[in-house]
XYZ file of C-alpha atoms in Angstrom:
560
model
C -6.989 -108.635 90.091
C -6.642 -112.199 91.233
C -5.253 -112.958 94.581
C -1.544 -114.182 94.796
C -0.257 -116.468 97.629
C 2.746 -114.405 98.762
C 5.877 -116.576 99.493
C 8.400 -115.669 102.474
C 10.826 -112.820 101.526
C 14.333 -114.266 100.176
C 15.859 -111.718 98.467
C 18.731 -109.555 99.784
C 17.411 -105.765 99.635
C 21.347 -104.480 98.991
C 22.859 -105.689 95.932
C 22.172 -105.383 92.286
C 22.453 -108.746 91.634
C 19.341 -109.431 94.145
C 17.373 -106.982 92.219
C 18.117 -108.247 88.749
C 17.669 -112.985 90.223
C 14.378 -111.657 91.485
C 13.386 -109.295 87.792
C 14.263 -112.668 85.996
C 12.982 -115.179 88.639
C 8.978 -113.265 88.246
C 9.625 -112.652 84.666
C 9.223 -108.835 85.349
C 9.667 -106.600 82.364
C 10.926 -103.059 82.859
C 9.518 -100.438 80.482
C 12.116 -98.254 78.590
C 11.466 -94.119 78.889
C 11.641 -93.510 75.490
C 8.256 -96.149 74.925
C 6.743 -94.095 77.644
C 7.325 -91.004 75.720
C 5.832 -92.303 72.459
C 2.676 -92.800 74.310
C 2.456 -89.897 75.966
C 2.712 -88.017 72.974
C 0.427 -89.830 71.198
C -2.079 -90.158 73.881
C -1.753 -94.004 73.984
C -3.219 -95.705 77.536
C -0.857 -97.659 78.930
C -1.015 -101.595 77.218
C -0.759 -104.760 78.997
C 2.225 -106.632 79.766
C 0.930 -109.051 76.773
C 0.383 -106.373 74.252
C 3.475 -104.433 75.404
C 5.759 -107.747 74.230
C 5.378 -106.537 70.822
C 5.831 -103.050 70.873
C 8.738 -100.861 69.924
C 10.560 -98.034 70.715
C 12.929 -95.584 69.151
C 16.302 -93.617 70.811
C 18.262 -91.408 68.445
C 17.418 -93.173 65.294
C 17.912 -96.514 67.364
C 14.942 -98.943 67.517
C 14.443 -101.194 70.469
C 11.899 -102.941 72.503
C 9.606 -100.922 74.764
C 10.703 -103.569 77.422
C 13.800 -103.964 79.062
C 15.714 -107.620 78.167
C 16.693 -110.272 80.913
C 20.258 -109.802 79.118
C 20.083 -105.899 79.822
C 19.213 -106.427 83.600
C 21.996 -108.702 84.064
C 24.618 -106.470 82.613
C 23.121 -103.836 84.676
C 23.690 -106.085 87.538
C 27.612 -107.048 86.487
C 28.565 -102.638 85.783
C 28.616 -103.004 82.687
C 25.138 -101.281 81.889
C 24.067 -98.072 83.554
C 20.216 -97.718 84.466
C 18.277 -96.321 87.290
C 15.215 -98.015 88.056
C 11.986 -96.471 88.607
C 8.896 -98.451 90.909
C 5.571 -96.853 90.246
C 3.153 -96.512 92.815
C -0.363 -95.696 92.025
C -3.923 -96.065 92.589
C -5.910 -98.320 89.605
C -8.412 -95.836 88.917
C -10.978 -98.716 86.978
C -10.797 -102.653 87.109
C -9.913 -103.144 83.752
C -7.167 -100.222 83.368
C -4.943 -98.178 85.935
C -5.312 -94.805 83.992
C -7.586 -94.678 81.671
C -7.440 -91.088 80.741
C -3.712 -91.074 80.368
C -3.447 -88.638 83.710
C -0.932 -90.863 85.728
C 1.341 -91.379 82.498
C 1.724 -87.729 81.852
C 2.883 -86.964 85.243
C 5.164 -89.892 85.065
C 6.600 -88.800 81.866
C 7.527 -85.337 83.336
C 9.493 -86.526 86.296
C 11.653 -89.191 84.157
C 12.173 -87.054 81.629
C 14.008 -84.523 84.343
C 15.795 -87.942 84.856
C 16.493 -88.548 81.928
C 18.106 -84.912 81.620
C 19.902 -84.941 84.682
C 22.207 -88.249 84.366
C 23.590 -89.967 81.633
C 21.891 -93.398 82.909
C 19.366 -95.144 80.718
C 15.785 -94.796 82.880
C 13.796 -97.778 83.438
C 10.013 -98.224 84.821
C 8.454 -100.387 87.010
C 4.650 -99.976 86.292
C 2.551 -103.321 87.449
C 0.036 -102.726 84.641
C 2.392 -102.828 81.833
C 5.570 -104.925 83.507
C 3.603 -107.869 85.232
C 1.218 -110.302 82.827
C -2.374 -109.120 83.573
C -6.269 -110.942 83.400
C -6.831 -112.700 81.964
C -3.097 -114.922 81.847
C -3.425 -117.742 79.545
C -0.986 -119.907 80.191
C 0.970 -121.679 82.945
C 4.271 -119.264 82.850
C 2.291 -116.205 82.570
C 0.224 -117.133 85.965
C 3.552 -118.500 87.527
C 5.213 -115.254 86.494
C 2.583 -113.284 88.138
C 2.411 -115.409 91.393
C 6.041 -114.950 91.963
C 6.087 -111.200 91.353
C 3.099 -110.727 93.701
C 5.282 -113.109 96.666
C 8.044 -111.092 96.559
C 6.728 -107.552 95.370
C 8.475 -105.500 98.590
C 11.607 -105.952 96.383
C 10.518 -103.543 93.785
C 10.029 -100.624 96.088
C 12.391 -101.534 98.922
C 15.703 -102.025 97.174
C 18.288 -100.025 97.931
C 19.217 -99.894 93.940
C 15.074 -98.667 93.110
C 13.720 -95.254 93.820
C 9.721 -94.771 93.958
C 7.490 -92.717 92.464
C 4.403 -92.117 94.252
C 1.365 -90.454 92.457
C -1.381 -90.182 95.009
C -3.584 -87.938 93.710
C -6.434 -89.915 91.355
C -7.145 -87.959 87.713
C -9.020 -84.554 88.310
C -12.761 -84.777 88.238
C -12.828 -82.611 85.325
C -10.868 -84.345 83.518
C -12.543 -87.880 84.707
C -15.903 -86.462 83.478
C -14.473 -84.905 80.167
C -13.638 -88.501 79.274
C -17.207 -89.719 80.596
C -18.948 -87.472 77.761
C -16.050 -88.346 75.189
C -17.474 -91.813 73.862
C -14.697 -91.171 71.126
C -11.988 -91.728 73.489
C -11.764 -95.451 74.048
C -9.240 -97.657 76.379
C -8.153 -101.483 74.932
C -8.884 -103.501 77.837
C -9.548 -107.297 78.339
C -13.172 -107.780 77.831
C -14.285 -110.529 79.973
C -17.209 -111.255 77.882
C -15.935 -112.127 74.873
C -12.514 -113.146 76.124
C -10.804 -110.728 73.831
C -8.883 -107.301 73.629
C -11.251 -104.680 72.661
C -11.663 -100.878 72.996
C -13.937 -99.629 75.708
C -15.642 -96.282 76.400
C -14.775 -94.738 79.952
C -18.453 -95.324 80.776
C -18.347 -99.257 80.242
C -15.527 -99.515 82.611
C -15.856 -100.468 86.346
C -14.932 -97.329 87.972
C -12.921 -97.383 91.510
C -12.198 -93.690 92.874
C -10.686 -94.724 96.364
C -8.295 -92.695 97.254
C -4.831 -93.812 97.577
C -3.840 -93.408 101.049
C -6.729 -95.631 101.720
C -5.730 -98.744 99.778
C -4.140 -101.169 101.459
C -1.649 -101.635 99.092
C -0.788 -98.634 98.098
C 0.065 -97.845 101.570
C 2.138 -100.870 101.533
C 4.111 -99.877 98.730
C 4.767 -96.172 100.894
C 6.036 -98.181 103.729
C 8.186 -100.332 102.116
C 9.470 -97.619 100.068
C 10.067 -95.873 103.224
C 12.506 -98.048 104.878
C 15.329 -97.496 102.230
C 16.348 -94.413 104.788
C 16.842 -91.459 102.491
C 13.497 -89.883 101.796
C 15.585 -88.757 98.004
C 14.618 -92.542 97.100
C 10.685 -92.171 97.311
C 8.954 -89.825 96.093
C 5.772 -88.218 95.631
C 5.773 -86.821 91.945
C 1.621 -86.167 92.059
C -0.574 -85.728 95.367
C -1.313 -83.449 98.435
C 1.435 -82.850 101.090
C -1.644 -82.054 103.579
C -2.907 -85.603 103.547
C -2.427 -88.008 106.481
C 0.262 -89.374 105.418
C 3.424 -88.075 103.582
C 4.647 -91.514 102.827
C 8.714 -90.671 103.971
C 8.509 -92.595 107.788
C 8.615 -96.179 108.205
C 5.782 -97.307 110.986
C 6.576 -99.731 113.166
C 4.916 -103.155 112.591
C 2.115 -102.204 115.059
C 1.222 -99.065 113.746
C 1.208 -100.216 110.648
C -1.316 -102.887 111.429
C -3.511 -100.446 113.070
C -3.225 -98.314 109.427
C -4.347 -101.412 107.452
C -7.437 -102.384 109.659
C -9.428 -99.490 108.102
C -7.702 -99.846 104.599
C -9.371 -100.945 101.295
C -8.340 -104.577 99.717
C -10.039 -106.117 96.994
C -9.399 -109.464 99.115
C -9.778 -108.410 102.580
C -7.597 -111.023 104.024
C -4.917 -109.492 101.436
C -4.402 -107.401 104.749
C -3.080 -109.817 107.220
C -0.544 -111.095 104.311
C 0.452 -107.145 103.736
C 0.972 -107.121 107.557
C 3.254 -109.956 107.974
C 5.088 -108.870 105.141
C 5.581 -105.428 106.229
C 6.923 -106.721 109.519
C 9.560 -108.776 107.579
C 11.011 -105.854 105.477
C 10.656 -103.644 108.358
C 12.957 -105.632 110.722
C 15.042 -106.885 108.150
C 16.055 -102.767 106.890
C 16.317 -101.520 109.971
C 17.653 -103.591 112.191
C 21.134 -103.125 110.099
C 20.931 -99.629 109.065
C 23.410 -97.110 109.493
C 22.528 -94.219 108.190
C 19.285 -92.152 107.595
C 18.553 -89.091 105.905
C 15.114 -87.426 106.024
C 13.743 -84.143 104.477
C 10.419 -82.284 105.100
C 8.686 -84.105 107.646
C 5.258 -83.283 108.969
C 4.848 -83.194 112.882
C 3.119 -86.602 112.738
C 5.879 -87.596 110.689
C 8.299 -86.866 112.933
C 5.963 -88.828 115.820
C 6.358 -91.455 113.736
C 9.837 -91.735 113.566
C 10.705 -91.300 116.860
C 8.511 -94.740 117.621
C 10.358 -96.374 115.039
C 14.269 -94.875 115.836
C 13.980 -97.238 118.788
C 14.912 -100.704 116.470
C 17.662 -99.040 115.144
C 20.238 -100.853 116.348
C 23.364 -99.994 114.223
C 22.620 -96.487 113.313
C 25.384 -94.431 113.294
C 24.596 -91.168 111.073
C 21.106 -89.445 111.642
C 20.231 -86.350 109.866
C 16.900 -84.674 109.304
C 16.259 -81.407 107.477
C 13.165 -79.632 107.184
C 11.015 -80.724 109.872
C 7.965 -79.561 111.688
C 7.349 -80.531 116.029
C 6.581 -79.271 119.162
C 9.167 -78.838 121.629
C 8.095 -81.679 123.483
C 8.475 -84.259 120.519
C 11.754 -82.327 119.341
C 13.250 -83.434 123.045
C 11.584 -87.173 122.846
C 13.914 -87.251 119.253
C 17.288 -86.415 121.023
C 16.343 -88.425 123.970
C 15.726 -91.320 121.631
C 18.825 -90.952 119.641
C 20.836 -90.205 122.359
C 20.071 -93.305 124.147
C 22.127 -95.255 121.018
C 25.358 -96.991 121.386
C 26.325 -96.406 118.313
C 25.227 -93.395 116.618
C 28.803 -91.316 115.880
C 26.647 -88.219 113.841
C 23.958 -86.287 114.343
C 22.221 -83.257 111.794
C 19.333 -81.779 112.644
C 18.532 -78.638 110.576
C 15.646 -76.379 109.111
C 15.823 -75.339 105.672
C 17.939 -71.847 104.947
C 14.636 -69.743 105.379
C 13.649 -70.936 108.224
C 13.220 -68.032 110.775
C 11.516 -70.126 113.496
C 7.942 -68.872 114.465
C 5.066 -68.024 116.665
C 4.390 -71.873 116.141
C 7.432 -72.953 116.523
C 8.450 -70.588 119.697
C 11.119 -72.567 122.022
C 11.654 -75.459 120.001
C 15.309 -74.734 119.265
C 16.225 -73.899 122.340
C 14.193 -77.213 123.577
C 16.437 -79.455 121.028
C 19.482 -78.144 122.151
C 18.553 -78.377 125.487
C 17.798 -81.979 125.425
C 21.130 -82.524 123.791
C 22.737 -80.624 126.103
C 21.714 -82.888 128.822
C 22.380 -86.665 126.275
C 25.914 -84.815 125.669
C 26.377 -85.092 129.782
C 26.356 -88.836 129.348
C 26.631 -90.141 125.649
C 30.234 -91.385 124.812
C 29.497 -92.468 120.454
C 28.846 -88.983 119.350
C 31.316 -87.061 117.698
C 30.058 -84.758 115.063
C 26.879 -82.838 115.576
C 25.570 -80.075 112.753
C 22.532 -77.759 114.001
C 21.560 -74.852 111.524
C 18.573 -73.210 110.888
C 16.710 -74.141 114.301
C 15.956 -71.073 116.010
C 18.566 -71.608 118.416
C 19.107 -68.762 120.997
C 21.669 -67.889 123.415
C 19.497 -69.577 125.972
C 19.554 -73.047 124.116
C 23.362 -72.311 123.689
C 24.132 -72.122 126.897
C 22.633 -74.951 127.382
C 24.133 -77.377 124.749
C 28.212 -75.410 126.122
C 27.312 -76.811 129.939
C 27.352 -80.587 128.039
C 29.878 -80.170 126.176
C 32.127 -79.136 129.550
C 30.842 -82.525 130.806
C 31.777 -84.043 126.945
C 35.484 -85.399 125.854
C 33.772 -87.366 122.472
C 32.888 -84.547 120.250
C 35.297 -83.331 117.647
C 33.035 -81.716 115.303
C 30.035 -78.971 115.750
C 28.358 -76.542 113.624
C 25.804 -74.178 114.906
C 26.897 -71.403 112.941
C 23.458 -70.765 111.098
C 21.669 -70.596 114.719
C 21.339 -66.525 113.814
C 19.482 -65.932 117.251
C 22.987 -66.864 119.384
C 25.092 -65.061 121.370
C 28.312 -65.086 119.030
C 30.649 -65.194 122.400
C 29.119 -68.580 123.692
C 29.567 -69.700 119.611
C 33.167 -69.177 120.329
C 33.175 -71.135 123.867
C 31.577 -74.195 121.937
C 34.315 -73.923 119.321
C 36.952 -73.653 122.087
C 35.569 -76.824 123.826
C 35.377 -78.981 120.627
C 38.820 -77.638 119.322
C 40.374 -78.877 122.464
C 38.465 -82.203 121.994
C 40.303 -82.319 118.788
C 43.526 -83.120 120.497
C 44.938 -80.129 118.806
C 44.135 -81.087 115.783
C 41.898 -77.543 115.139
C 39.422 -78.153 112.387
C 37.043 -75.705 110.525
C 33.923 -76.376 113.445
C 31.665 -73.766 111.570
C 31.731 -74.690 108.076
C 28.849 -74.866 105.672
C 27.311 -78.474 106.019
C 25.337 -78.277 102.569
C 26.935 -78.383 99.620
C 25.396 -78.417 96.157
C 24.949 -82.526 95.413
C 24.213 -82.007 91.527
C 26.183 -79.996 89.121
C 25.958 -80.756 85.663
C 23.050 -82.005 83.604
C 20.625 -80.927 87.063
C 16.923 -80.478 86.990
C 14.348 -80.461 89.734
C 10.491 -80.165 89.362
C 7.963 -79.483 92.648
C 4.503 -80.839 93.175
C 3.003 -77.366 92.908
C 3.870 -73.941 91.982
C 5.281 -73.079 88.746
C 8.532 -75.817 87.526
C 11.749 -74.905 87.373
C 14.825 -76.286 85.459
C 18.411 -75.659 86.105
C 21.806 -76.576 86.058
C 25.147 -75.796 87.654
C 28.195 -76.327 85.223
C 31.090 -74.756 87.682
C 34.085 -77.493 88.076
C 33.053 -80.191 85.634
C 34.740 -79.444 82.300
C 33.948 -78.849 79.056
C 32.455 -81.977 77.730
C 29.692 -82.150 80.443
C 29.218 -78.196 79.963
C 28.675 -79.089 76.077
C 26.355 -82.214 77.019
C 23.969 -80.705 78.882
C 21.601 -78.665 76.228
C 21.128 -81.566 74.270
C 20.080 -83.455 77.092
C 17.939 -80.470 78.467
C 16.603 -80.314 74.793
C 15.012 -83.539 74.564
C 13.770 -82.930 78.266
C 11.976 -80.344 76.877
C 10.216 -82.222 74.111
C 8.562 -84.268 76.293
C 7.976 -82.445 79.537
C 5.190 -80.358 80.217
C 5.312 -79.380 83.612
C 8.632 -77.509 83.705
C 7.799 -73.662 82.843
C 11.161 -71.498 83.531
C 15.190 -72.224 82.845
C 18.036 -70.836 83.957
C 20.848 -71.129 81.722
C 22.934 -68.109 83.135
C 26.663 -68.648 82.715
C 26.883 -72.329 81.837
C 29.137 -71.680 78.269
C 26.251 -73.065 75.957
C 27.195 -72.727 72.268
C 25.960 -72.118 69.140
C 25.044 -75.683 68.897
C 23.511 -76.228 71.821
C 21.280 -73.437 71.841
C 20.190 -74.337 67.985
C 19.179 -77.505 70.057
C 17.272 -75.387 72.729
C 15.149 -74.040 69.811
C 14.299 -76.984 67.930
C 13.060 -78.015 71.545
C 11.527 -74.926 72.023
C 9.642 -75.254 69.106
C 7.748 -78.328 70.197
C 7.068 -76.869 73.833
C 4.420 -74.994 74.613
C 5.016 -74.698 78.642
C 8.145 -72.831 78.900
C 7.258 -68.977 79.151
C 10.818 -67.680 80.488
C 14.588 -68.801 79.558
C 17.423 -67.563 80.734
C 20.429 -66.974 78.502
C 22.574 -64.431 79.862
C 26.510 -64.020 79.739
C 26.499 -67.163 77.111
C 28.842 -64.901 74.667
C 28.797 -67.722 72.152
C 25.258 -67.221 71.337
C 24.405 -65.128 68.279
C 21.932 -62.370 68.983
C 19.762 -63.749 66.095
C 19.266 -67.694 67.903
C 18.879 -65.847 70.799
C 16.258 -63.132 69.711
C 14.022 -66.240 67.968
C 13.915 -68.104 71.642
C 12.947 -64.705 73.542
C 10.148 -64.605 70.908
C 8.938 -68.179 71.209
C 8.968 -68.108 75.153
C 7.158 -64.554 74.456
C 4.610 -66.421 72.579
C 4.547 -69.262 75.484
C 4.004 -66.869 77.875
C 1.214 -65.097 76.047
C -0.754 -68.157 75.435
C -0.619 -69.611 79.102
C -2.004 -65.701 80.309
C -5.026 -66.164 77.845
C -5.401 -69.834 79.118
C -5.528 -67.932 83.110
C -7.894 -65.666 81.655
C -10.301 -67.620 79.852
């Protein structure tokens, strides 16, 4: 790709209508789900942003453009248009194409079409390939439109209104090489020779297999995804967890320049503009953040952050859940956080399974012990939720000798630390409730709630995928909306092998929409219909025998 001056950050990372100046000021196009679903099923490569232009789309007997409108992004902007947008970032697997075989586009498609399920919000894609004008640009406006994308391109994947999607992983040998031998299978590219679209063989394209956590770029686009401070905002929907990197930290500006010196760049002094940039956004985000939230860190992960929790200077609300550290970093955390002048609440928790561990041994006990000692001294806290840790009556005893020395607190819970002596629980609640100023609150109460009820789905990065949905609370209509919008999940997803539907008062209708759905997927080997009493036996007989038949098929697939 050609190289693009990059012009000095100047838009706000906070509001909508940021977002939407800076999609109109590039010219950016976003690419409707429903387009990306046509091509998916038709096992279409991705086009260009010129050939994309043209194209159309079609909603529930609607027809549109494959490409979000200026006009749409702007009402988006004003309320009065729901979206969520989507940033892309991936490897370019040749020169002339991103994904070629189609492999980056079919994991895409199953993670918005979860989306897609879950909320009622239109879903709309960054992907550089198709939203940004692409070799060769013809005219004035198209290279204009690219420059000024490229100068500002942190906004796509730093915005507080964006989530990421990260696919790290390249396409499967096998499936690279299946394509190789397949001369039949061809990908329209721009043909330099004869200045023209034409349809290429995977052969005749200029391969580039570099893994993505050693492009340059690509690791920019982690680290500016990464300062948003909720890892729920960037994701990895395709990779390896085990890799160096698990993309959910922001580096400082220093470690981040030490990252780049060994990265790959097309343009190698692309690097020292990605490293000035980087130290914008990165000052900019978290200089005025004031709250965090961040879920299944690695150890170096957590190293990571605690160089980083240093510049943030208005924090107030810190929680982490799921981690992995030794006791030694675990302590250098608390110290760090506990050094603030501001931060008023503090969560640090394991997930419900966690049991603690030979490799893990003492690291509760260390974490409460270092906040027993920041409680001596630190006059901002006042809530603090610990669950999960492997907290014993040692580390206990510990965090009750700061509270004694503690008049700020009003809130703890550390009734999930199984391993503690259930008289010094009481003595912490005694301490805070007095705190309270007689105002006795609920100290041990459940800190995690369910977040999603109706129209929920999740998907993992490995293991078999699971769909489900929680209808308790939230009325009929949403009840009656949600197997439609599971159904045409289902047409186009085919990563998600199991659903739950236990309870949720699906109908007649909706389960006739379940087995249209059913009909067209080929994945799902298990459904669960129980206590639905409006279900006739005969709708529900015909899906137990197509997710028979599923099931069947994927065991001979195993075997063969």
């Amino acid at each position: 790709q050609e190289k693009a001056q990059v012009e000095e950050a100047r838009y706000k990372l906070s509001d909508k209508a940021s977002l939407a100046a800076f999609l109109q000021d590039a010219d950016i196009r976003l690419i409707r789900a429903p387009y990306l679903f046509h091509l998916r099923r038709h096992n279409i490569p991705l086009p260009r942003r010129q050939e994309a232009e043209g194209e159309v789309c079609e909603k529930d007997s609607v027809q549109m453009s494959a490409l979000v409108t200026h006009s749409e992004v702007r009402k988006w902007a004003a309320g009065s248009k729901d979206a969520i947008i989507c940033s892309v970032s991936h490897a370019w697997e040749t020169r002339e194409h991103p994904d070629p075989c189609c492999f980056q586009l079919g994991h895409l498609v199953d993670t918005i079409s979860l989306y897609e399920a879950a909320y009622y919000s239109e879903i709309w894609v960054f992907y550089d390939y198709t939203s940004l004008y692409q070799f060769e640009r013809e005219t004035d406006a198209q290279r204009e439109s690219f420059a000024r994308a490229m100068g500002n391109m942190h906004v796509m994947y730093a915005h507080d209104c964006s989530l990421t999607l990260r696919i790290e992983g390249l396409t499967p040998p096998h499936i690279w090489n299946a394509m190789l031998k397949d001369e039949s299978r061809k990908v329209p590219v721009y043909h330099m020779p004869s200045g023209s679209l034409q349809a290429l063989p995977l052969k005749e394209l200029m391969h580039n297999r570099t893994p993505y956590l050693q492009r340059g770029w690509c690791l920019a686009e982690v680290q500016w995804s990464a300062v948003r401070g909720t890892t729920a905002q960037n994701q990895c929907i395709y990779g390896f967890y085990d890799e160096s990197s698990s993309g959910q930290v922001p580096l400082t500006p220093e470690a981040f320049a030490e990252q780049m010196r060994t990265s790959a760049f097309t343009h190698r002094n692309d690097a020292e503009t990605v490293v000035e940039l980087q130290k914008k956004v990165f000052f900019e985000r978290v200089t005025c953040c004031k709250e965090v939230f961040f879920e299944n860190l690695l150890e170096e992960d957590l190293e990571k952050l605690v160089e980083s929790l240093e510049h943030y200077k208005d924090l107030r609300s810190f929680k982490l859940k799921n981690w992995e550290g030794t006791p030694e970093l675990v302590a250098s955390l608390v110290q760090v956080l506990g050094a603030s002048t501001c931060l008023e609440e503090l969560c640090i928790m394991h997930g419900d399974n966690y049991r603690g561990g030979e490799e893990n041994q003492g690291t509760g006990n260390c974490l409460a012990k270092a906040l027993g000692e920041v409680l001596r001294h630190n006059c901002t806290l006042k809530k603090i939720t610990l669950g999960f840790n492997g907290i014993e009556t040692e580390g206990c005893k510990a965090l009750l000798a700061g509270l004694r020395r503690n008049k700020i607190i009003t809130e703890i819970n550390i009734r999930y630390e199984i391993d503690a002596d259930p008289e010094v629980l009481v003595k912490v609640e005694k301490i805070v409730a007095a705190n309270q100023a007689g105002v006795v609150q609920n100290a041990f109460k459940r800190f995690w709630n369910v977040f999603f009820k109706a129209r929920t789905a999740e998907t993992e990065n490995d293991g078999p995928k699971k769909a489900s949905a929680e209808t308790e609370n939230d009325g009929p209509k949403k009840a009656s909306a949600f197997p439609s919008a599971l159904a045409a999940m289902l047409r186009e997803n085919r990563s998600v092998e199991t659903v739950d539907l236990d309870y949720k008062g699906i109908g007649e209708l909706g389960c006739q929409a379940l087995l249209e759905a059913l009909r067209q997927n080929s994945r799902v080997w298990e459904m669960e219909l129980r206590r639905n009493p409006e279900i006739s036996d005969e709708v529900q007989k015909e899906i137990q025998e197509l997710v028979e038949a599923n099931k069947e098929a994927l065991r001979r697939q195993k075997e063969a």
